[in-house]
mmCIF file of C-alpha atoms and ligand atoms in Angstrom:
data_model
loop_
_atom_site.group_PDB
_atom_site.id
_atom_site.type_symbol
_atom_site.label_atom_id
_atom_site.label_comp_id
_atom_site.label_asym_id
_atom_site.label_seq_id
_atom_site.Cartn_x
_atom_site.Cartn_y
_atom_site.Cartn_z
ATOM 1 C CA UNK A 1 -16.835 172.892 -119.764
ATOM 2 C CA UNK A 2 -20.070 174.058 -118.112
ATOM 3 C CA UNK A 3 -22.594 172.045 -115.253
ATOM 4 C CA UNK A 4 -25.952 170.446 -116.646
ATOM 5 C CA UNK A 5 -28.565 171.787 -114.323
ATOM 6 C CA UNK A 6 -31.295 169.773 -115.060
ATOM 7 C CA UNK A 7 -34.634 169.865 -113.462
ATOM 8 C CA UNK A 8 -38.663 170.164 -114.707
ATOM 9 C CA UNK A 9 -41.360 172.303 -113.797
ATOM 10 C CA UNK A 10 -43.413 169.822 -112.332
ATOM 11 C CA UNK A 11 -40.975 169.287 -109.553
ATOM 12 C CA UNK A 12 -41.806 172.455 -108.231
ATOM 13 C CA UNK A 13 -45.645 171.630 -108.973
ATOM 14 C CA UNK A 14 -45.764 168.776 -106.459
ATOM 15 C CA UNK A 15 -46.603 170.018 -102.742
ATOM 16 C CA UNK A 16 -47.667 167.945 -99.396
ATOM 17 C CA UNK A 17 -49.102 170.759 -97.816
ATOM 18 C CA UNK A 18 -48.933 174.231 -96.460
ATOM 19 C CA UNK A 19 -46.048 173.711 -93.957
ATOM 20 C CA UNK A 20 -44.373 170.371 -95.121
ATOM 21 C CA UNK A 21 -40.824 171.206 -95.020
ATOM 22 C CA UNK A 22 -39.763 169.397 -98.277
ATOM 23 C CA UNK A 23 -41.685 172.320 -99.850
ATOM 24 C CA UNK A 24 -41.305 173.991 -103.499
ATOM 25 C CA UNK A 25 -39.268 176.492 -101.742
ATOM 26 C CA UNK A 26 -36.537 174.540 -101.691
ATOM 27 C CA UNK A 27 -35.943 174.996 -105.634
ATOM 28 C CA UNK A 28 -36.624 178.638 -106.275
ATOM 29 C CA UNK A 29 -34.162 179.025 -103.224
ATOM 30 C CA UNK A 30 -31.619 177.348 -105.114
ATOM 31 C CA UNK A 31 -32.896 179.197 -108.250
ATOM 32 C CA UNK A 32 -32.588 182.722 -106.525
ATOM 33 C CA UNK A 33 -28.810 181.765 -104.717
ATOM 34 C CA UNK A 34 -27.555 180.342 -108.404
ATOM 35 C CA UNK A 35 -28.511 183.686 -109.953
ATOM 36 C CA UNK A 36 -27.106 185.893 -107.116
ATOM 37 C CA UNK A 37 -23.685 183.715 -106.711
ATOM 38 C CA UNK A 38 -23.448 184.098 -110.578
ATOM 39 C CA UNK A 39 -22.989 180.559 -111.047
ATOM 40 C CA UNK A 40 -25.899 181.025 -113.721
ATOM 41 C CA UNK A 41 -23.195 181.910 -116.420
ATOM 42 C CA UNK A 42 -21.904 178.649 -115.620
ATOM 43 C CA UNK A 43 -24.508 176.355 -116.231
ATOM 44 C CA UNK A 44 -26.748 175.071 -119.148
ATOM 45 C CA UNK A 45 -30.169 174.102 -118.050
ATOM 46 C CA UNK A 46 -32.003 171.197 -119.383
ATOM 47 C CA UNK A 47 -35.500 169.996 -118.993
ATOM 48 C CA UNK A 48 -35.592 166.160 -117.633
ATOM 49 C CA UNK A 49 -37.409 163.790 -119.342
ATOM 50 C CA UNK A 50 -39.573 161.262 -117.498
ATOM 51 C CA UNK A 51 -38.281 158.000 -116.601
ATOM 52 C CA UNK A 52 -39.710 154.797 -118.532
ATOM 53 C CA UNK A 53 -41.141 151.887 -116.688
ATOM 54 C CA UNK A 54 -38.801 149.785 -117.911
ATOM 55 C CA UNK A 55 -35.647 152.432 -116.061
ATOM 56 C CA UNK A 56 -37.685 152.516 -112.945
ATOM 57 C CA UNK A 57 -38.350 148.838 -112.647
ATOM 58 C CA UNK A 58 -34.170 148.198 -113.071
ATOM 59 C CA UNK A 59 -34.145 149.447 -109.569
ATOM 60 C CA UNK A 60 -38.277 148.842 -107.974
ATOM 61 C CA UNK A 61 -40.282 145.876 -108.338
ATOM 62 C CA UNK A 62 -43.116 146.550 -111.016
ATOM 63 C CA UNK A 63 -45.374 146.090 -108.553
ATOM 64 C CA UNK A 64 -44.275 148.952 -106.480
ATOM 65 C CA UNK A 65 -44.364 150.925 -109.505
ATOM 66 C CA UNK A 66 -47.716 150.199 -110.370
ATOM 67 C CA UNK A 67 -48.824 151.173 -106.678
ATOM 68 C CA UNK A 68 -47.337 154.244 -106.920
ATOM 69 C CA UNK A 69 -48.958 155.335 -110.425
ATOM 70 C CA UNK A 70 -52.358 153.669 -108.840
ATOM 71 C CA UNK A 71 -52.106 156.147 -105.754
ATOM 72 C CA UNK A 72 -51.781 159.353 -107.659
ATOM 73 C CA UNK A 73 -54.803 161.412 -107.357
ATOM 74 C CA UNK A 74 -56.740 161.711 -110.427
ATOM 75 C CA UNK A 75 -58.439 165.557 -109.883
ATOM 76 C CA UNK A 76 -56.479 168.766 -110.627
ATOM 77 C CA UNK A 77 -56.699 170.248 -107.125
ATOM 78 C CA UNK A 78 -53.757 170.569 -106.233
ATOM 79 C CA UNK A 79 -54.469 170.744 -102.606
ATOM 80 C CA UNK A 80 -55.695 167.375 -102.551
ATOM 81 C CA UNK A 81 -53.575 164.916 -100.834
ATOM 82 C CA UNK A 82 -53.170 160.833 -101.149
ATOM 83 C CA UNK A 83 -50.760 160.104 -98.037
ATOM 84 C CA UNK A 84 -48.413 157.104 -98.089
ATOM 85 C CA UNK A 85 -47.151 157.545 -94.927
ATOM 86 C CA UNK A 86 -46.724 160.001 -91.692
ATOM 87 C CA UNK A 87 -44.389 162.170 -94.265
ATOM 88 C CA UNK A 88 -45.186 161.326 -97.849
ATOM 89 C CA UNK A 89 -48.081 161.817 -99.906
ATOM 90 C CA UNK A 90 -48.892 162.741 -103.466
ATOM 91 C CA UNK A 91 -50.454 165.603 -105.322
ATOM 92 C CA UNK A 92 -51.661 165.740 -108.714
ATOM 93 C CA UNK A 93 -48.653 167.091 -110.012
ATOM 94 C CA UNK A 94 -46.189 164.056 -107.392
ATOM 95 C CA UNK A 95 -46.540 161.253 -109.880
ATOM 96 C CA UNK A 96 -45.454 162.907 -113.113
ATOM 97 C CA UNK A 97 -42.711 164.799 -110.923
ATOM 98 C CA UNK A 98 -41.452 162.049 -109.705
ATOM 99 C CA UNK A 99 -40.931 160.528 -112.797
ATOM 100 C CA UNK A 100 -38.913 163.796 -114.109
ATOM 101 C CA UNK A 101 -36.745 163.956 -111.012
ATOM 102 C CA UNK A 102 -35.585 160.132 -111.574
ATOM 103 C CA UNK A 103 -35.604 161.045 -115.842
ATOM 104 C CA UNK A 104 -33.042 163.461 -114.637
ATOM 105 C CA UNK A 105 -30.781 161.228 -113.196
ATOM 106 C CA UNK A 106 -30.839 159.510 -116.535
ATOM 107 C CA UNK A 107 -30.256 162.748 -118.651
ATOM 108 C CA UNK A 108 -27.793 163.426 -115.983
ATOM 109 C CA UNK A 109 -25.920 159.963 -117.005
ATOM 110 C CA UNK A 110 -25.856 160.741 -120.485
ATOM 111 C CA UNK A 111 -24.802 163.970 -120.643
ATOM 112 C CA UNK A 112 -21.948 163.013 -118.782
ATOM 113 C CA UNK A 113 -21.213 160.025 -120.024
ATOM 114 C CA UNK A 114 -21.099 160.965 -123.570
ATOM 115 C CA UNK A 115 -18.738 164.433 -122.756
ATOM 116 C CA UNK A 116 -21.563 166.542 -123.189
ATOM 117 C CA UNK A 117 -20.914 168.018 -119.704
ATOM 118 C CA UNK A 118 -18.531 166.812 -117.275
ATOM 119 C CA UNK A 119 -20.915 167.095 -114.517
ATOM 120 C CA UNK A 120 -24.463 167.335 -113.641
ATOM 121 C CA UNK A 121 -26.602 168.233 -110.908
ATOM 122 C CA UNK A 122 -29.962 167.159 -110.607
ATOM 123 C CA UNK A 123 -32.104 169.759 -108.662
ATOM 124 C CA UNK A 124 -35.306 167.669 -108.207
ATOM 125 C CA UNK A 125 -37.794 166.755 -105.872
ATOM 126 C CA UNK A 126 -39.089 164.501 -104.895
ATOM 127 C CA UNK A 127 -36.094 162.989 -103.431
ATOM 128 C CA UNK A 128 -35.309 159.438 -103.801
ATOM 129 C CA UNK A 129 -32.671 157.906 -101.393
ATOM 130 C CA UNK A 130 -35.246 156.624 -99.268
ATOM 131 C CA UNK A 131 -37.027 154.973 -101.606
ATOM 132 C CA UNK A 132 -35.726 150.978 -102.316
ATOM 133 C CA UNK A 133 -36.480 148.388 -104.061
ATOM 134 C CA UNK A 134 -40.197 148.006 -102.814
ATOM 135 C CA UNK A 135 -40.971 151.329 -100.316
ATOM 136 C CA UNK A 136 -41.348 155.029 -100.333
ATOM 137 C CA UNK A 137 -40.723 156.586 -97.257
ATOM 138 C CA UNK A 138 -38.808 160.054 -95.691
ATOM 139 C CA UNK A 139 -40.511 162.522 -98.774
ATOM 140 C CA UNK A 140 -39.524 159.471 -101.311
ATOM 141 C CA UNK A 141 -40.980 158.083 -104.051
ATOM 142 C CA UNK A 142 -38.299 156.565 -106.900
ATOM 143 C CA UNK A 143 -34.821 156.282 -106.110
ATOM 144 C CA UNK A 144 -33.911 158.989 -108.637
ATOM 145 C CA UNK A 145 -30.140 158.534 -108.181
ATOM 146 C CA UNK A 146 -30.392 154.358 -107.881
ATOM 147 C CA UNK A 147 -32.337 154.717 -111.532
ATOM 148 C CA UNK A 148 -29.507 157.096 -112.997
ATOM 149 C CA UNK A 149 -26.933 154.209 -111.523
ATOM 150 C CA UNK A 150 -28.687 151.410 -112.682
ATOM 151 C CA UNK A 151 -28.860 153.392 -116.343
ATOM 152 C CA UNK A 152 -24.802 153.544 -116.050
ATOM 153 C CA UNK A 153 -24.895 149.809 -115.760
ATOM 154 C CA UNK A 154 -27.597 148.266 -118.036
ATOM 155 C CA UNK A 155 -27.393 151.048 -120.788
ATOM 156 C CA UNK A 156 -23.376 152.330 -120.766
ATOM 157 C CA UNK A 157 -21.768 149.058 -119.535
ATOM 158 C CA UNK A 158 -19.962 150.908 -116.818
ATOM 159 C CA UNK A 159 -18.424 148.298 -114.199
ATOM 160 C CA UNK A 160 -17.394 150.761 -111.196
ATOM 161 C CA UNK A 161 -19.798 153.283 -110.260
ATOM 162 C CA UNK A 162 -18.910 155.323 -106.588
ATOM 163 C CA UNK A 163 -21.975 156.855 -104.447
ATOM 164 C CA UNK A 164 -21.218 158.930 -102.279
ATOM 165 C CA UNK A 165 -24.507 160.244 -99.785
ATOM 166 C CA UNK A 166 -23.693 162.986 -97.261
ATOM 167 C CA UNK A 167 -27.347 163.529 -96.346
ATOM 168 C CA UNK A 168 -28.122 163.444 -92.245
ATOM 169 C CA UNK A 169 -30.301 160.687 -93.038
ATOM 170 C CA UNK A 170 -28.940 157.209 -94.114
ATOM 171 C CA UNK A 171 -29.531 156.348 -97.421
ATOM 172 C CA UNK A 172 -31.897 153.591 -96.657
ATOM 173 C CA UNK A 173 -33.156 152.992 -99.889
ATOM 174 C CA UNK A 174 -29.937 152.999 -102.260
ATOM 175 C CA UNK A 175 -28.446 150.464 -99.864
ATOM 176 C CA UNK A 176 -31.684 147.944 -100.113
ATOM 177 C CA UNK A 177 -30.967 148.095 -104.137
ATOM 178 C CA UNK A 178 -27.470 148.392 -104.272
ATOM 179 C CA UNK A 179 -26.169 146.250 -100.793
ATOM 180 C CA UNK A 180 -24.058 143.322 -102.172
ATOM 181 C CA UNK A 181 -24.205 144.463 -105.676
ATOM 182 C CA UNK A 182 -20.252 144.508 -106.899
ATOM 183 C CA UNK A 183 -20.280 147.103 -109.238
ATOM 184 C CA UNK A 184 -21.275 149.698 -106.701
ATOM 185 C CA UNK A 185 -19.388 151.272 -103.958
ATOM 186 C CA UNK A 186 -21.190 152.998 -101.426
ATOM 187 C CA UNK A 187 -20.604 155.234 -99.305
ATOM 188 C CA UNK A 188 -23.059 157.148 -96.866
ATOM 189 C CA UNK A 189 -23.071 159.251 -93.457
ATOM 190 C CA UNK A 190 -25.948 159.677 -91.113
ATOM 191 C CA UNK A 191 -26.876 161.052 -87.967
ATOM 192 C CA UNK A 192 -27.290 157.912 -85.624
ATOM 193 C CA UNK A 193 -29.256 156.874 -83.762
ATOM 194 C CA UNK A 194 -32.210 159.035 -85.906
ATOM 195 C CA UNK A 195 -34.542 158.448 -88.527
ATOM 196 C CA UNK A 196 -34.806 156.110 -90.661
ATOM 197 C CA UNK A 197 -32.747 153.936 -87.530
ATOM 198 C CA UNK A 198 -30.923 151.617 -90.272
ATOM 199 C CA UNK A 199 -27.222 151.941 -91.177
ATOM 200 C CA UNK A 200 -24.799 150.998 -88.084
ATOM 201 C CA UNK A 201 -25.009 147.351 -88.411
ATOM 202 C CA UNK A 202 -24.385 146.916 -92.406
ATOM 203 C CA UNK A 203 -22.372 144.556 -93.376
ATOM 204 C CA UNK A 204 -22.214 144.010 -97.343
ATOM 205 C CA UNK A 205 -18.809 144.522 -98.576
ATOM 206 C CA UNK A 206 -19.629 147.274 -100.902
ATOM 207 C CA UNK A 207 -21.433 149.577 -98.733
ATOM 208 C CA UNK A 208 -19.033 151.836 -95.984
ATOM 209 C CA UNK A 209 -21.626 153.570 -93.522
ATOM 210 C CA UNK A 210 -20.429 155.752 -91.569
ATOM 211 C CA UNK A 211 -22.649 156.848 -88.499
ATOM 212 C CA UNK A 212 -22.150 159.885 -86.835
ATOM 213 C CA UNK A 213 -23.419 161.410 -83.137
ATOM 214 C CA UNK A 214 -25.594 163.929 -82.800
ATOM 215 C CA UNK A 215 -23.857 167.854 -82.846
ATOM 216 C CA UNK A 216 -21.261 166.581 -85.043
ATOM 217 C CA UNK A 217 -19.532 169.689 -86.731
ATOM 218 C CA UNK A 218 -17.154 170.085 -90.216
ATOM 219 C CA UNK A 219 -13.860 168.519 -88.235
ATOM 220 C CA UNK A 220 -15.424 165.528 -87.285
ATOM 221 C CA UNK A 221 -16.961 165.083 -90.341
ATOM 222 C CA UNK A 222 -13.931 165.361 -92.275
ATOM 223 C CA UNK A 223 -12.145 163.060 -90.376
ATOM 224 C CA UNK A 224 -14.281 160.289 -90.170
ATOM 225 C CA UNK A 225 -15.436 160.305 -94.283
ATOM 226 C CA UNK A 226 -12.245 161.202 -95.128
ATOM 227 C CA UNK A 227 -10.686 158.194 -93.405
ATOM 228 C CA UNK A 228 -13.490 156.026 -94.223
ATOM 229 C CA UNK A 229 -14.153 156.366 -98.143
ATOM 230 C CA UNK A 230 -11.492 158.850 -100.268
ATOM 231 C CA UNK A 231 -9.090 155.650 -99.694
ATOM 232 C CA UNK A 232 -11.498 153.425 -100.463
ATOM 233 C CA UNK A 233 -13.462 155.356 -103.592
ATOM 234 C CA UNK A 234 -9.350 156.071 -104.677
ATOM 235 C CA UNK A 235 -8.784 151.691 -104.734
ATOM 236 C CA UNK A 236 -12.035 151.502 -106.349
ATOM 237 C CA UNK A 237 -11.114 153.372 -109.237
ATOM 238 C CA UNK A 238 -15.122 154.837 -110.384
ATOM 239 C CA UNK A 239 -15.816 155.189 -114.234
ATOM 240 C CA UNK A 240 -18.287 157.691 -112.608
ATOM 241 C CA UNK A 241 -19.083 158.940 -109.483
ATOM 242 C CA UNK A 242 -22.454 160.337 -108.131
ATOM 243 C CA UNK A 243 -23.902 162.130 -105.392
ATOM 244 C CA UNK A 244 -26.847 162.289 -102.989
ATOM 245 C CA UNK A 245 -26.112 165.541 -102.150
ATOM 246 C CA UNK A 246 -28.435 166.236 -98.957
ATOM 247 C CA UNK A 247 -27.670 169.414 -97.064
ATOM 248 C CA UNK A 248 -29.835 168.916 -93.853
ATOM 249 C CA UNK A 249 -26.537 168.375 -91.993
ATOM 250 C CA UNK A 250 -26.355 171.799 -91.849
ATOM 251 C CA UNK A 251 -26.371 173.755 -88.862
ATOM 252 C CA UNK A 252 -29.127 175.711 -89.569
ATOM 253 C CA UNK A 253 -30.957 173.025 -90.608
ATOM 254 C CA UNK A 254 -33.747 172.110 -87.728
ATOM 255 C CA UNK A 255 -34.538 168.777 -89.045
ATOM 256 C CA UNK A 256 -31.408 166.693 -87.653
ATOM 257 C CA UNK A 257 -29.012 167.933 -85.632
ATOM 258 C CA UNK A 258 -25.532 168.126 -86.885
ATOM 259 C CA UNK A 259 -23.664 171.373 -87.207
ATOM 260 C CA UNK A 260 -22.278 171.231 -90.808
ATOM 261 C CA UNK A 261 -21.483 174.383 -92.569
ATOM 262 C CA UNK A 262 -21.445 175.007 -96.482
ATOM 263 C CA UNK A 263 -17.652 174.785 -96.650
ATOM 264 C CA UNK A 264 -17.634 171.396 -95.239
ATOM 265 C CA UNK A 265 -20.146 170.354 -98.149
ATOM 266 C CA UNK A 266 -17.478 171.973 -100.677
ATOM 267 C CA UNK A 267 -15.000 170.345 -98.840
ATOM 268 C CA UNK A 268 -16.196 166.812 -99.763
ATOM 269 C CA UNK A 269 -17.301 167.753 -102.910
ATOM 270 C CA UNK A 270 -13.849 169.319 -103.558
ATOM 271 C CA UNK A 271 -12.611 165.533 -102.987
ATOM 272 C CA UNK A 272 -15.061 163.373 -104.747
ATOM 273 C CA UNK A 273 -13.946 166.300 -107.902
ATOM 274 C CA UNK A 274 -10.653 165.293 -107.563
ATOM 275 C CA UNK A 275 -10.991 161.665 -107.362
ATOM 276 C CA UNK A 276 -13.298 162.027 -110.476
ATOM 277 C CA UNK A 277 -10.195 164.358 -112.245
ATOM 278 C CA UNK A 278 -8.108 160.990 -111.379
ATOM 279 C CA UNK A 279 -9.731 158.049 -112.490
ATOM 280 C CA UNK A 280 -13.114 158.953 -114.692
ATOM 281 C CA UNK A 281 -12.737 162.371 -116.830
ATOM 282 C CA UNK A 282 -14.028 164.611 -113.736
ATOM 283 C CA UNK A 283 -17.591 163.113 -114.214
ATOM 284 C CA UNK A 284 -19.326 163.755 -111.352
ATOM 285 C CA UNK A 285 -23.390 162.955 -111.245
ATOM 286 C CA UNK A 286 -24.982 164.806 -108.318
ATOM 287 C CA UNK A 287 -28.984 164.071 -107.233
ATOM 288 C CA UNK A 288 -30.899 166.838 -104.645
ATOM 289 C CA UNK A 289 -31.429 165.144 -101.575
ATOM 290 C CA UNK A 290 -32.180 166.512 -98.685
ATOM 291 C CA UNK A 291 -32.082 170.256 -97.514
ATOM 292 C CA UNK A 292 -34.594 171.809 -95.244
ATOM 293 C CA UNK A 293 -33.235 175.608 -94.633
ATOM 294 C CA UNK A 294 -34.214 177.625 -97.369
ATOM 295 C CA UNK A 295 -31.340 179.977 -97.000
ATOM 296 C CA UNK A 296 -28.692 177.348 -96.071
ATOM 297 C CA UNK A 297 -30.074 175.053 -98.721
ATOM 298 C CA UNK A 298 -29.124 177.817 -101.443
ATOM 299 C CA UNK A 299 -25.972 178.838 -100.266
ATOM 300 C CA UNK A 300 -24.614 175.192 -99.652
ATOM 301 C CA UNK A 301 -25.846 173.861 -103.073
ATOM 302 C CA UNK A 302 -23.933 176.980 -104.298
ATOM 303 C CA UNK A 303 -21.208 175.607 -102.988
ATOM 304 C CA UNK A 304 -21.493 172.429 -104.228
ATOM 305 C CA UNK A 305 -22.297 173.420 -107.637
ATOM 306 C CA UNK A 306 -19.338 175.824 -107.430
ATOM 307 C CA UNK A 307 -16.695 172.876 -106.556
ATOM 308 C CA UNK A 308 -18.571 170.190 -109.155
ATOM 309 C CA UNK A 309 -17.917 173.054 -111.880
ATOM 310 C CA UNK A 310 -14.418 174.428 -110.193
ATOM 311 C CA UNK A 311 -11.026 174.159 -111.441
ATOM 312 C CA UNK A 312 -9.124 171.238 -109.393
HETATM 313 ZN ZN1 ZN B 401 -32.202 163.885 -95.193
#
């Protein structure tokens, strides 16, 4: 069975400026590397709906929401910017991409969870695992792969889901909805100390952090998530596991500073494939994340793509 590549156009509409790094870029270089790799064969593409209010508000307060869709610019130049913070702002084009990229979490869900596909990756922007329950922050502005999760739970009854987040950044926002919540297990690396500072000091019994130094390389990084969550996620038993699959740990990635290279990335996904095989059908929901290096972006997400669809 072939990967659901889902995405929508308007994800590649939304821009923060000439040189922001979390740039359209980032998707036609995934685009270009799928093609070249000839992974295309492999995959079926799908549009993504957007997300309801009702699927966004199972993970934000409505408030929040309603800020967010208030802030939008209303013009259609493109160029014009509404910023949130020091790194986030909004186009004309953010709002209704930001409710695709967290729709495709939900297609993502369903596709999987129905047999449709036995995996799915998401390649959307703009991220979402900083956003929580009440904040955008670090390019994000709905916790697209919290929504997809929180779909599994309300919508398909599922009672084990495993995260896994391998993005240089902590995961911020998918611990401030998920921390304490039972039916979640989740697991995320980080660069620490470093943006966005939160992570070391968790304590909720669901939530396995594991920070990391600075110049940390692929046998480091194996050891300590390996010995930290595959025993762990294997206990757990998932009905479904899912990814924030952020690549700026890579070592030619300028905006952190560990020394990852793509086979480490198809290392772990290699693993979180073959605790899916065991206990949950091989599904495997995967959400773009972070990812900075255009060239390094395409070939890791190659990678990754490559091990969600491979045989294990
Ligand atoms: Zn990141």
């Amino acid at each position: 069975m072939n990967l659901a590549l889902i995405s929508h156009p308007s994800c590649q509409a939304h821009r923060m400026g000439a040189h922001h790094p979390e740039c359209p870029e980032r998707l036609y270089a995934i685009q270009d590397r799928l093609v070249a790799s000839g992974m295309e064969m492999l995959v079926t593409h799908y549009d993504a709906p957007a997300a309801t209010i009702e699927q966004l508000t199972r993970v934000h307060d409505a408030d929040y929401v309603q800020r967010i869709f208030a802030a939008a610019p209303t013009g259609t130049d493109p160029l014009a910017l509404v910023w949130l913070d020091g790194d986030t702002a909004l186009n004309c084009h953010t709002l209704e991409a930001a409710q695709h990229a967290a729709g495709a979490a939900i297609l993502a869900v369903d596709l999987v969870l129905s047999d449709r596909h036995h995996a799915a990756f998401c390649a959307v922007r703009p991220p979402g695992h900083h956003a929580g329950r009440r904040t955008s922050g670090g390019f994000c502005l709905f916790n697209n792969l919290a929504v997809g999760a929180a779909h599994a739970l309300a919508v398909h009854g599922l009672e084990r889901i495993g995260i896994v987040d391998f993005d240089v950044h902590h995961g911020d926002g998918t611990e401030d909805i998920f921390s304490g919540e039972a039916r979640v297990l989740l697991c995320s690396s980080f660069q620490h100390p470093f943006y966005p500072g939160t992570g070391a000091d968790s304590t909720a019994p669901n939530v396995i952090n594991v920070p990391l130094p600075r110049l940390t390389d692929g046998a480091a990084f194996r050891a300590a998530v390996g010995a930290a969550w595959l025993a762990r996620l294997d206990a757990f038993a998932p009905q479904l596991l899912m990814i924030s699959a952020g690549f700026d740990g890579h070592l030619e990635d300028d905006m952190a500073h560990f020394n990852l290279h793509t086979a480490d990335f198809g290392w772990l996904t290699r693993e979180i494939h073959l605790l899916a095989r065991k206990h949950c059908q091989e599904r495997v929901v995967s959400c773009l994340e972070g990812g900075y290096a255009l060239s390094a972006l395409g070939r890791s997400v190659a990678t990754h793509v490559d091990e969600l669809i491979g045989q294990v």
